[in-house]
Short mmCIF file of C-alpha atoms and ligand atoms in Angstrom, two decimals:
data_model
loop_
_atom_site.label_atom_id
_atom_site.label_comp_id
_atom_site.label_asym_id
_atom_site.label_seq_id
_atom_site.Cartn_x
_atom_site.Cartn_y
_atom_site.Cartn_z
CA MET A 651 -37.70 -8.57 -12.22
CA ALA A 652 -39.85 -11.18 -13.77
CA LEU A 653 -40.16 -9.35 -17.02
CA THR A 654 -39.59 -12.49 -19.02
CA GLY A 655 -42.72 -14.18 -17.75
CA LEU A 656 -44.83 -11.04 -18.03
CA LEU A 657 -44.29 -10.06 -21.63
CA PRO A 658 -43.96 -12.08 -24.82
CA ASP A 659 -40.38 -13.06 -25.54
CA PHE A 660 -39.95 -11.10 -28.76
CA LEU A 661 -41.00 -7.93 -26.94
CA VAL A 662 -38.49 -8.51 -24.13
CA THR A 663 -35.77 -9.02 -26.70
CA ARG A 664 -36.70 -5.73 -28.34
CA LEU A 665 -36.69 -4.00 -24.96
CA ASP A 666 -33.29 -5.51 -24.19
CA ALA A 667 -31.87 -4.10 -27.39
CA VAL A 668 -33.31 -0.66 -26.76
CA ALA A 669 -32.13 -0.59 -23.17
CA SER A 670 -28.64 -1.70 -24.16
CA LEU A 671 -28.48 0.88 -26.93
CA LEU A 672 -29.34 3.63 -24.50
CA ARG A 673 -27.13 2.32 -21.73
CA LYS A 674 -24.02 1.87 -23.78
CA HIS A 675 -24.01 5.48 -24.86
CA SER A 676 -24.36 6.83 -21.35
CA LEU A 677 -21.88 4.93 -19.24
CA TRP A 678 -21.09 6.73 -16.00
CA PRO A 679 -17.57 5.84 -14.94
CA MET A 680 -16.52 5.59 -11.34
CA PRO A 681 -12.85 6.59 -11.35
CA PHE A 682 -11.14 4.36 -8.80
CA ALA A 683 -7.75 5.90 -9.47
CA THR A 684 -5.11 4.91 -6.96
CA ALA A 685 -1.83 5.59 -8.74
CA CYS A 686 -0.14 6.84 -11.87
CA CYS A 687 -2.70 5.27 -14.21
CA GLY A 688 -5.16 7.73 -12.74
CA ILE A 689 -3.28 10.55 -14.46
CA GLU A 690 -3.84 8.86 -17.78
CA LEU A 691 -7.46 8.38 -16.87
CA MET A 692 -7.74 12.11 -16.31
CA ALA A 693 -6.06 12.75 -19.65
CA THR A 694 -8.63 10.50 -21.27
CA ALA A 695 -11.36 12.66 -19.88
CA SER A 696 -9.65 15.87 -20.92
CA SER A 697 -10.30 17.76 -24.13
CA ARG A 698 -7.44 16.26 -26.09
CA TYR A 699 -8.70 12.67 -25.96
CA ASP A 700 -12.25 13.52 -24.96
CA ILE A 701 -13.99 10.42 -23.77
CA ALA A 702 -17.20 12.44 -24.10
CA ARG A 703 -17.25 11.48 -27.76
CA PHE A 704 -18.31 8.04 -26.59
CA GLY A 705 -20.81 9.17 -24.04
CA SER A 706 -18.91 8.25 -20.89
CA GLU A 707 -17.56 11.57 -19.72
CA ALA A 708 -19.80 11.96 -16.70
CA MET A 709 -17.39 10.73 -14.01
CA ARG A 710 -18.99 10.68 -10.62
CA PHE A 711 -17.27 10.17 -7.31
CA SER A 712 -20.29 8.59 -5.76
CA PRO A 713 -20.61 4.90 -6.59
CA ARG A 714 -24.38 5.18 -6.32
CA GLN A 715 -24.44 7.20 -9.53
CA CYS A 716 -22.10 5.07 -11.59
CA ASP A 717 -22.26 1.94 -13.64
CA LEU A 718 -18.68 1.57 -14.90
CA MET A 719 -15.87 1.12 -12.44
CA ILE A 720 -12.43 1.97 -13.81
CA VAL A 721 -9.76 0.67 -11.47
CA ALA A 722 -6.68 2.64 -12.47
CA GLY A 723 -3.57 1.91 -10.49
CA ARG A 724 -2.20 -0.56 -8.03
CA VAL A 725 -4.44 -1.70 -5.25
CA VAL A 726 -2.90 -2.50 -1.91
CA MET A 727 -4.17 -4.93 0.66
CA LYS A 728 -5.74 -2.20 2.71
CA MET A 729 -7.68 -0.91 -0.26
CA VAL A 730 -9.30 -4.23 -1.20
CA PRO A 731 -12.20 -3.99 1.26
CA VAL A 732 -12.76 -0.40 0.15
CA MET A 733 -12.76 -1.40 -3.50
CA GLN A 734 -15.17 -4.26 -2.89
CA ARG A 735 -17.45 -2.01 -0.94
CA ILE A 736 -17.52 0.61 -3.67
CA TRP A 737 -18.19 -2.11 -6.20
CA LEU A 738 -21.08 -3.43 -4.13
CA GLN A 739 -22.49 0.06 -3.72
CA MET A 740 -22.78 0.62 -7.45
CA PRO A 741 -26.27 -0.13 -8.76
CA GLU A 742 -26.72 -2.89 -11.30
CA PRO A 743 -26.15 -3.19 -14.24
CA LYS A 744 -22.49 -2.37 -13.86
CA TRP A 745 -19.20 -3.16 -15.50
CA CYS A 746 -15.58 -2.99 -14.53
CA ILE A 747 -12.44 -2.02 -16.42
CA SER A 748 -9.11 -3.03 -14.96
CA MET A 749 -6.76 -0.39 -16.26
CA GLY A 750 -3.03 -0.94 -16.39
CA ALA A 751 -0.60 -3.68 -15.54
CA CYS A 752 -0.90 -3.09 -11.81
CA ALA A 753 -4.63 -3.40 -11.53
CA SER A 754 -4.68 -6.43 -13.81
CA SER A 755 -1.76 -8.37 -12.38
CA GLY A 756 0.09 -6.42 -9.75
CA GLY A 757 2.60 -5.25 -12.31
CA VAL A 758 6.11 -4.95 -11.04
CA PHE A 759 4.88 -4.62 -7.47
CA ASP A 760 5.11 -8.24 -6.44
CA THR A 761 5.27 -7.46 -2.74
CA TYR A 762 3.48 -8.39 0.41
CA ALA A 763 1.19 -5.40 0.31
CA THR A 764 0.12 -5.26 -3.33
CA VAL A 765 -2.77 -7.26 -4.65
CA GLN A 766 -1.83 -9.38 -7.65
CA GLY A 767 -4.75 -8.48 -9.86
CA ILE A 768 -8.09 -7.08 -8.78
CA ASP A 769 -9.90 -9.84 -10.64
CA ARG A 770 -9.16 -12.08 -7.68
CA PHE A 771 -11.60 -10.05 -5.63
CA ILE A 772 -14.12 -8.36 -7.93
CA PRO A 773 -15.44 -9.30 -11.38
CA VAL A 774 -13.63 -7.62 -14.27
CA ASP A 775 -15.02 -7.24 -17.78
CA VAL A 776 -12.20 -5.65 -19.74
CA TYR A 777 -8.48 -5.53 -19.04
CA VAL A 778 -6.31 -2.77 -20.44
CA PRO A 779 -2.62 -3.64 -20.71
CA GLY A 780 0.10 -1.04 -20.48
CA CYS A 781 2.05 0.90 -17.94
CA PRO A 782 0.29 3.24 -18.16
CA PRO A 783 -2.10 2.50 -21.02
CA ARG A 784 -2.45 5.23 -23.58
CA PRO A 785 -5.74 7.12 -23.46
CA GLU A 786 -6.58 5.58 -26.81
CA GLN A 787 -6.35 2.16 -25.21
CA LEU A 788 -8.74 3.18 -22.48
CA ILE A 789 -11.15 4.53 -25.10
CA ARG A 790 -10.83 1.21 -26.87
CA ALA A 791 -11.75 -0.51 -23.62
CA VAL A 792 -14.81 1.70 -23.28
CA LEU A 793 -15.80 0.78 -26.83
CA ASP A 794 -15.35 -2.89 -25.94
CA ILE A 795 -17.60 -2.41 -22.94
CA GLN A 796 -20.15 -0.77 -25.20
CA GLU A 797 -20.05 -3.72 -27.52
CA LYS A 798 -20.38 -6.10 -24.59
CA VAL A 799 -23.38 -4.15 -23.33
CA GLN A 800 -25.02 -4.24 -26.73
CA ARG A 801 -24.44 -7.94 -27.16
CA THR A 802 -25.21 -9.26 -23.71
CA GLY A 803 -27.20 -6.53 -21.99
CA THR A 804 -30.74 -7.11 -20.83
CA ILE A 805 -33.26 -4.62 -19.58
CA ASP A 806 -33.54 -6.21 -16.14
CA ALA A 807 -29.86 -7.17 -15.91
CA ARG A 808 -30.71 -10.87 -15.72
CA GLU A 809 -27.50 -11.70 -17.59
CA PHE A 810 -25.64 -11.25 -14.33
CA ALA A 811 -27.84 -13.55 -12.31
CA ASP A 812 -26.34 -16.82 -13.48
CA ARG A 813 -22.74 -15.68 -13.11
CA GLU A 814 -22.55 -16.76 -9.54
CA THR A 815 -19.20 -18.47 -9.48
CA TYR A 816 -15.86 -16.82 -9.04
CA GLU A 817 -14.57 -15.73 -12.43
CA GLY A 818 -11.03 -14.72 -11.67
CA PRO A 819 -7.79 -16.64 -12.04
CA THR A 820 -6.97 -19.57 -9.81
CA PRO A 821 -5.85 -18.29 -6.45
CA LEU A 822 -2.12 -18.39 -5.84
CA ALA A 823 -1.67 -21.51 -3.79
CA ARG A 824 2.04 -21.41 -3.26
CA GLU A 825 3.70 -18.67 -1.34
CA LEU A 826 7.36 -18.25 -0.60
CA GLY A 827 8.74 -20.20 2.28
CA PRO A 828 10.53 -18.41 5.08
CA GLU A 829 13.88 -19.56 3.71
CA GLN A 830 13.30 -17.52 0.57
CA THR A 831 13.50 -14.21 2.34
CA ILE A 832 15.40 -11.31 0.90
CA VAL A 833 19.05 -11.07 1.73
CA ALA A 834 19.96 -8.43 4.25
CA PRO A 835 21.95 -5.38 3.16
CA GLY A 836 25.69 -5.28 2.98
CA ASP A 837 25.85 -6.77 -0.47
CA TYR A 838 24.09 -4.45 -2.87
CA ARG A 839 24.11 -6.95 -5.73
CA THR A 840 21.84 -9.39 -3.95
CA ALA A 841 20.07 -7.09 -1.54
CA THR A 842 16.77 -6.97 -3.35
CA ARG A 843 16.74 -10.42 -4.89
CA LEU A 844 15.16 -13.57 -3.63
CA ARG A 845 17.52 -15.93 -2.01
CA VAL A 846 18.03 -19.19 -3.86
CA PRO A 847 17.41 -22.09 -1.50
CA LEU A 848 20.74 -23.50 -0.42
CA ASN A 849 20.02 -27.19 -0.94
CA MET B 767 35.52 17.39 19.36
CA PRO B 768 32.34 19.43 19.40
CA ALA B 769 31.21 21.01 22.63
CA TYR B 770 28.04 18.96 22.93
CA LEU B 771 30.11 15.78 23.12
CA ASP B 772 32.02 17.20 26.07
CA THR B 773 28.72 17.98 27.77
CA LEU B 774 27.47 14.46 27.08
CA THR B 775 30.67 12.82 28.30
CA ALA B 776 30.56 14.84 31.49
CA LYS B 777 26.96 13.93 32.21
CA PHE B 778 26.86 10.33 30.97
CA PRO B 779 30.36 8.92 31.28
CA GLY B 780 30.69 5.55 29.61
CA ALA B 781 27.06 5.40 28.56
CA PHE B 782 27.58 5.83 24.86
CA ALA B 783 30.06 5.44 22.06
CA THR B 784 30.64 7.72 19.11
CA SER B 785 31.47 7.11 15.50
CA GLU B 786 31.74 9.14 12.37
CA PHE B 787 30.60 8.56 8.83
CA ARG B 788 31.62 11.23 6.32
CA ASP B 789 30.41 14.43 7.95
CA ASN B 790 27.88 12.74 10.22
CA ARG B 791 28.67 12.30 13.86
CA ARG B 792 26.83 9.52 15.58
CA VAL B 793 26.16 8.71 19.20
CA LEU B 794 25.58 5.01 19.83
CA VAL B 795 23.68 3.75 22.84
CA SER B 796 23.95 0.04 23.53
CA ALA B 797 20.94 -2.21 23.99
CA GLU B 798 21.72 -2.77 27.68
CA ARG B 799 21.99 0.91 28.59
CA ALA B 800 19.29 2.31 26.28
CA GLY B 801 16.44 1.75 28.71
CA GLU B 802 17.82 4.05 31.41
CA VAL B 803 20.10 6.36 29.43
CA LEU B 804 18.41 7.12 26.13
CA VAL B 805 15.76 9.59 27.27
CA PRO B 806 18.02 11.59 29.65
CA LEU B 807 20.64 11.71 26.93
CA LEU B 808 18.23 13.01 24.34
CA ARG B 809 16.80 15.46 26.83
CA CYS B 810 20.27 16.79 27.53
CA LEU B 811 20.91 17.14 23.79
CA LYS B 812 17.62 18.93 23.38
CA ASP B 813 17.72 21.27 26.35
CA GLU B 814 21.43 21.94 26.84
CA CYS B 815 23.10 21.33 23.50
CA GLY B 816 20.64 23.01 21.17
CA PHE B 817 19.47 19.94 19.22
CA ASP B 818 15.87 21.05 19.51
CA TYR B 819 14.45 19.44 16.41
CA LEU B 820 13.78 15.75 15.84
CA ALA B 821 14.14 15.60 12.08
CA GLU B 822 13.64 11.89 11.69
CA LEU B 823 13.16 8.67 13.55
CA GLY B 824 13.61 5.38 11.79
CA GLY B 825 14.33 1.74 12.34
CA VAL B 826 16.99 -0.63 11.06
CA ASP B 827 17.11 -4.40 11.09
CA TYR B 828 20.69 -5.68 11.19
CA LEU B 829 19.91 -9.35 10.60
CA ASN B 830 22.80 -10.91 8.63
CA TYR B 831 24.54 -7.56 8.45
CA PRO B 832 28.30 -8.04 8.36
CA GLY B 833 29.82 -7.28 11.72
CA ALA B 834 26.58 -6.36 13.43
CA THR B 835 26.09 -7.51 17.01
CA ASP B 836 22.59 -6.21 17.72
CA ARG B 837 19.46 -7.03 15.81
CA TYR B 838 17.56 -3.74 15.68
CA ALA B 839 18.46 -0.10 15.91
CA VAL B 840 16.34 3.01 16.12
CA VAL B 841 17.95 6.10 14.65
CA TYR B 842 17.09 9.54 15.96
CA GLY B 843 18.11 12.26 13.53
CA LEU B 844 18.49 15.48 15.48
CA ALA B 845 18.99 18.95 14.09
CA ASN B 846 20.05 22.19 15.69
CA THR B 847 17.79 24.89 14.31
CA ALA B 848 20.20 27.65 15.36
CA ASN B 849 23.32 26.52 13.49
CA ALA B 850 21.97 23.71 11.27
CA GLU B 851 24.18 21.14 12.94
CA ARG B 852 23.06 17.53 12.71
CA LEU B 853 23.56 14.60 15.00
CA PHE B 854 22.41 11.02 14.79
CA VAL B 855 21.69 9.03 17.92
CA LYS B 856 21.41 5.32 17.43
CA ALA B 857 19.93 3.05 20.07
CA PHE B 858 20.02 -0.71 19.77
CA ALA B 859 17.49 -3.34 20.76
CA ASN B 860 17.38 -7.11 20.57
CA ASP B 861 15.03 -10.05 20.31
CA PRO B 862 12.96 -11.60 21.77
CA ASP B 863 11.31 -8.45 23.00
CA PRO B 864 12.87 -5.38 21.40
CA GLU B 865 11.92 -2.36 23.43
CA LEU B 866 13.15 1.19 23.80
CA PRO B 867 11.86 4.12 25.83
CA SER B 868 9.54 6.46 23.99
CA VAL B 869 10.60 10.05 23.30
CA VAL B 870 7.08 11.38 22.80
CA ASP B 871 7.49 13.41 25.98
CA LEU B 872 10.40 15.26 24.40
CA TRP B 873 9.05 15.67 20.89
CA ARG B 874 5.33 15.22 20.25
CA GLY B 875 6.17 14.63 16.61
CA ALA B 876 7.77 11.33 17.50
CA GLU B 877 4.40 9.77 18.18
CA TRP B 878 3.56 8.66 14.65
CA MET B 879 7.16 7.92 13.77
CA GLU B 880 7.43 5.53 16.69
CA ARG B 881 4.16 3.95 15.64
CA GLU B 882 5.63 3.41 12.20
CA VAL B 883 8.77 1.79 13.59
CA PHE B 884 6.63 -0.42 15.77
CA ASP B 885 4.41 -1.32 12.84
CA LEU B 886 7.18 -2.24 10.42
CA TYR B 887 9.92 -3.54 12.76
CA GLY B 888 8.08 -4.61 15.87
CA VAL B 889 10.18 -2.52 18.23
CA ARG B 890 7.99 -1.49 21.15
CA PHE B 891 8.30 1.93 22.74
CA ALA B 892 7.74 1.96 26.48
CA GLY B 893 5.63 4.91 27.55
CA HIS B 894 4.16 5.61 24.14
CA PRO B 895 0.60 6.92 24.59
CA ASP B 896 -0.98 5.05 21.69
CA LEU B 897 1.17 2.30 20.24
CA ARG B 898 -0.96 0.92 17.40
CA ARG B 899 -0.16 0.01 13.83
CA ILE B 900 -0.16 3.00 11.55
CA LEU B 901 0.43 1.73 8.01
CA MET B 902 -0.50 -1.92 7.92
CA PRO B 903 -4.04 -3.11 8.64
CA HIS B 904 -4.69 -3.70 12.32
CA GLU B 905 -5.27 -7.42 11.85
CA PHE B 906 -1.87 -7.82 10.19
CA ALA B 907 0.28 -10.18 12.21
CA ALA B 908 3.86 -9.65 11.04
CA HIS B 909 6.29 -6.76 10.91
CA PRO B 910 7.07 -6.55 7.21
CA LEU B 911 10.34 -4.61 7.17
CA ARG B 912 12.10 -7.22 9.24
CA LYS B 913 14.66 -8.95 7.12
CA ASP B 914 13.31 -12.40 7.87
CA TYR B 915 9.92 -11.47 6.50
CA PRO B 916 9.61 -12.66 2.88
CA LEU B 917 9.27 -10.00 0.21
CA ARG B 918 5.96 -11.43 -0.95
CA GLY B 919 4.64 -11.95 2.53
CA TYR B 920 3.02 -15.06 3.88
CA GLY B 921 0.03 -14.74 1.56
CA GLU B 922 -1.77 -11.99 3.47
CA ARG B 923 -2.48 -10.21 0.21
CA HIS B 924 -4.67 -13.10 -0.95
CA ASN B 925 -6.72 -13.39 2.20
CA PHE B 926 -9.83 -11.62 1.02
CA ARG B 927 -13.08 -13.07 -0.18
CA SER B 928 -14.05 -12.70 -3.80
CA VAL B 929 -17.18 -10.85 -4.78
CA THR B 930 -19.10 -12.69 -7.51
CA ARG B 931 -21.34 -11.14 -10.11
CA ALA B 932 -24.54 -12.59 -8.78
CA GLU B 933 -24.20 -11.12 -5.32
CA SER B 934 -23.06 -7.69 -6.42
S1 SF4 C 1126 0.42 0.13 -14.55
FE1 SF4 C 1126 2.16 1.54 -14.54
S2 SF4 C 1126 1.18 3.56 -14.73
FE2 SF4 C 1126 -0.40 2.13 -14.09
S3 SF4 C 1126 -0.45 2.24 -11.85
FE3 SF4 C 1126 0.93 0.58 -12.42
S4 SF4 C 1126 2.96 1.53 -12.44
FE4 SF4 C 1126 1.46 3.18 -12.54
#
């Protein structure tokens, strides 16, 4: 939207602030809960922790109605296209919380099937550490998103337009060679460890 | 010796070996004989010996296993629903083209279990009606539970494009 050319700048700035103020108090989370972190996400929405105090209790299971994706849990290879598709289906402006060690880095699941951090494939705004994070931490993350919306938000979401490069970590270049396979059973002490190269 | 073993020995002399582990009795079918003998043997166990329930079907990779002579095995866990007796039938297969006859004709429930063994170990089942991958994505190339497949894979988990902010 070419709002910037249409209206005087000070007015657009005012509109930005108003829009951000309204937006940040009515975030609609999309719960992308794939594992145990999802339980904590549900607890956050329940009466004890009550995310409704911060205006983001309206969880919707349709990405078309949401503007805050909360990825809670480990994401496997097969889920990545699904996750990207859901992310693309959400209308702009939108934000993403990567909740838990698994979503942020793969956690302890450093295996062939588990993605080592969703930020390699979709943009992430706030990371929540923990396994699982406490509901208070998730609420903190929502507050951080609110602050980010207030500080950077614009009425026509033009702040996203110039972020066109990949923002995640450097892709993992090195993978294990075939000689570093796991040792076959028979010796339980080494069965799940990586083999040290012999030379 | 249980009666079903007598029946088996009478019908398939020399076609199998037996072994015991704790209270499990096992019937071993060698890789050479499995193609012709496995299905008749299981049918005999099912129809004549009362092992009417296929409780489990799983694969094993014996690469680097001490004392192992064959590479793969498929384990059929049978149960007798009348007297709760259990029996394990183990059939072996080898590279380069591990293949065993399918038992879908005997137990329909074996269909997905055989697909899983095929998906994760690469053992093909001759006569299976629909032998596709069941857990891994269809474009996946390897069989990840084989022992020579690295724990972290060959980098398949990184082979997706990244969505940037501007395009989303
Ligand atoms: S971070 Fe911990 S709680 Fe969360 S999905 Fe991973 S293992 Fe489960």
